[in-house]
Short mmCIF file of C-alpha atoms in Angstrom, two decimals:
data_model
loop_
_atom_site.label_atom_id
_atom_site.label_comp_id
_atom_site.label_asym_id
_atom_site.label_seq_id
_atom_site.Cartn_x
_atom_site.Cartn_y
_atom_site.Cartn_z
CA MET K 8 -0.95 -13.37 7.23
CA ARG K 9 -3.95 -11.17 7.96
CA LEU K 10 -3.63 -7.91 9.90
CA TRP K 11 -6.27 -5.36 10.87
CA GLY K 12 -9.04 -7.94 10.30
CA LEU K 13 -9.03 -7.23 6.56
CA SER K 14 -8.62 -9.84 3.86
CA VAL K 15 -8.22 -9.72 0.07
CA SER K 16 -9.77 -12.22 -2.31
CA ALA K 17 -9.71 -12.45 -6.08
CA LEU K 18 -11.10 -14.72 -8.77
CA PRO K 19 -8.58 -15.09 -11.62
CA THR K 20 -9.66 -13.23 -14.74
CA TYR K 21 -9.59 -16.25 -17.03
CA ARG K 22 -12.11 -17.99 -14.78
CA ARG K 23 -14.34 -14.91 -14.61
CA ASN K 24 -14.32 -14.37 -18.35
CA ALA K 25 -15.08 -18.02 -19.04
CA VAL K 26 -17.98 -17.93 -16.63
CA ARG K 27 -19.44 -14.50 -17.37
CA GLY K 28 -18.88 -13.78 -21.03
CA ARG K 29 -16.50 -12.66 -23.71
CA ASP K 30 -13.29 -10.76 -22.98
CA ASN K 31 -13.60 -7.82 -25.39
CA ARG K 32 -12.07 -4.89 -23.42
CA SER K 33 -15.43 -3.15 -23.15
CA ASN K 34 -16.18 -1.35 -19.89
CA ARG K 35 -18.64 -4.14 -19.10
CA SER K 36 -15.88 -6.73 -19.56
CA LEU K 37 -13.41 -4.63 -17.51
CA ASN K 38 -15.90 -4.46 -14.65
CA LYS K 39 -16.17 -8.24 -14.57
CA GLU K 40 -12.58 -8.14 -13.34
CA TRP K 41 -12.49 -7.36 -9.63
CA VAL K 42 -10.83 -7.92 -6.27
CA GLU K 43 -12.73 -8.01 -2.98
CA VAL K 44 -11.61 -6.61 0.35
CA THR K 45 -13.44 -7.91 3.42
CA ASN K 46 -13.45 -6.44 6.91
CA THR K 47 -13.87 -9.38 9.30
CA THR K 48 -14.06 -7.19 12.43
CA ARG K 49 -17.09 -5.51 13.97
CA HIS K 50 -15.58 -2.05 13.58
CA SER K 51 -15.40 0.08 10.44
CA VAL K 52 -11.98 0.81 8.94
CA ASN K 53 -11.03 4.05 7.21
CA LEU K 54 -9.28 2.97 3.98
CA ASP K 55 -8.45 6.50 2.81
CA GLY K 56 -4.95 6.40 1.30
CA TRP K 57 -4.73 2.58 1.38
CA THR K 58 -3.59 0.86 -1.82
CA LEU K 59 -4.41 -2.27 -3.78
CA SER K 60 -1.75 -3.28 -6.31
CA ASP K 61 -0.83 -6.07 -8.69
CA GLU K 62 2.61 -7.70 -9.17
CA ASP K 63 3.51 -5.18 -11.89
CA GLY K 64 2.89 -2.21 -9.61
CA ARG K 65 -0.43 -1.00 -11.05
CA THR K 66 -2.01 0.61 -8.02
CA TYR K 67 -5.46 1.73 -6.97
CA THR K 68 -5.62 4.16 -4.04
CA PHE K 69 -8.74 4.28 -1.90
CA ASP K 70 -10.08 7.83 -1.66
CA HIS K 71 -12.35 8.80 1.26
CA TYR K 72 -13.73 5.31 1.75
CA ARG K 73 -14.74 3.64 5.02
CA LEU K 74 -15.42 -0.12 5.03
CA ASP K 75 -18.07 -1.09 7.55
CA GLY K 76 -17.52 -3.92 10.00
CA ARG K 77 -18.24 -7.39 8.63
CA ALA K 78 -18.60 -5.93 5.13
CA THR K 79 -17.03 -6.55 1.72
CA VAL K 80 -16.24 -4.09 -1.05
CA ARG K 81 -15.61 -5.17 -4.63
CA ILE K 82 -13.02 -3.10 -6.53
CA HIS K 83 -13.76 -3.27 -10.27
CA THR K 84 -11.17 -2.47 -12.94
CA GLY K 85 -13.38 -0.40 -15.28
CA GLN K 86 -15.39 2.76 -14.95
CA GLY K 87 -18.53 3.19 -12.87
CA ARG K 88 -20.20 5.00 -10.00
CA ASP K 89 -18.76 4.16 -6.57
CA THR K 90 -21.14 2.81 -3.94
CA ARG K 91 -20.65 1.33 -0.46
CA THR K 92 -20.25 -2.16 -1.94
CA ASP K 93 -18.60 -1.45 -5.31
CA LEU K 94 -15.67 0.81 -6.16
CA PHE K 95 -14.27 1.45 -9.64
CA GLN K 96 -10.64 2.04 -10.66
CA ASP K 97 -11.79 3.93 -13.78
CA ARG K 98 -9.25 2.17 -15.98
CA ARG K 99 -9.54 1.43 -19.69
CA HIS K 100 -7.22 -1.60 -19.60
CA TYR K 101 -7.13 -4.84 -17.62
CA VAL K 102 -5.04 -5.06 -14.45
CA TRP K 103 -5.00 -8.67 -13.30
CA ASP K 104 -3.01 -11.37 -15.09
CA ASN K 105 -5.01 -14.34 -16.38
CA TYR K 106 -2.43 -16.97 -15.44
CA SER K 107 -1.06 -15.74 -12.14
CA ASP K 108 -0.93 -12.55 -10.15
CA THR K 109 -1.09 -11.21 -6.62
CA ALA K 110 -3.40 -8.51 -5.26
CA THR K 111 -1.70 -6.75 -2.35
CA LEU K 112 -3.44 -4.48 0.16
CA ARG K 113 -1.33 -1.92 2.05
CA ASN K 114 -2.41 0.70 4.57
CA ASP K 115 -1.85 4.44 4.20
CA ARG K 116 1.68 4.06 5.62
CA GLY K 117 2.63 1.36 3.11
CA ARG K 118 2.42 -1.47 5.65
CA PHE K 119 1.45 -4.86 4.23
CA ILE K 120 -2.05 -5.91 5.32
CA ASP K 121 -2.98 -8.94 3.17
CA ASP K 122 -2.69 -10.40 -0.29
CA ALA K 123 -4.38 -12.93 -2.55
CA SER K 124 -2.56 -14.89 -5.25
CA TRP K 125 -3.62 -17.27 -7.99
CA GLY K 126 -1.81 -19.39 -10.55
CA ASN K 127 1.86 -20.22 -10.48
CA ASP K 128 3.30 -19.79 -13.96
CA ARG K 129 4.83 -16.32 -14.27
CA HIS K 130 6.98 -17.46 -17.24
CA HIS K 131 3.97 -17.35 -19.57
CA SER K 132 2.62 -13.99 -18.44
CA ASP K 133 3.35 -12.16 -21.70
CA ARG K 134 2.13 -14.88 -24.07
CA GLY K 135 -1.44 -13.78 -24.42
CA GLY K 136 -2.38 -13.94 -20.76
CA ARG K 137 -1.17 -10.56 -19.62
CA HIS K 138 -3.60 -7.73 -19.76
CA HIS K 139 -1.34 -4.75 -20.32
CA GLY K 140 -2.86 -1.76 -18.58
CA ASP K 141 -1.66 1.70 -17.86
CA ARG K 142 0.95 2.08 -15.16
CA SER K 143 -0.17 5.34 -13.61
CA GLY K 144 -0.29 5.61 -9.85
CA ARG K 145 -3.37 7.06 -8.21
CA HIS K 146 -6.74 6.07 -9.64
CA HIS K 147 -10.12 7.13 -8.41
#
């Protein structure tokens, strides 16, 4: 269910790593892991205080960011310089599970906006597929 005209999309990490190179925990590899948020309306949306989280509760909080109408922003896991089209969580560990996970977008009041899921086998999540990252709250 999509609210506010925003949608979340994600390409599972195992597909990205197979397509774009080796998974070696370098910052370059971390930044090949991302989730996209798209604003399908004509109006910009202030995402300040909004959150993007995985099923294990690792959370990225948007800080002073406005998403233009009909625009997409890609939120990378690793470190980098934020731009209008790319934001960085500044993490040193992977966030998204290779086998299955859900990226959930909530507004600054904690209200569910949208999510994107992939895979379906949560029973195998700790057998080599899980990227164990830090569990701290606010990142930016």
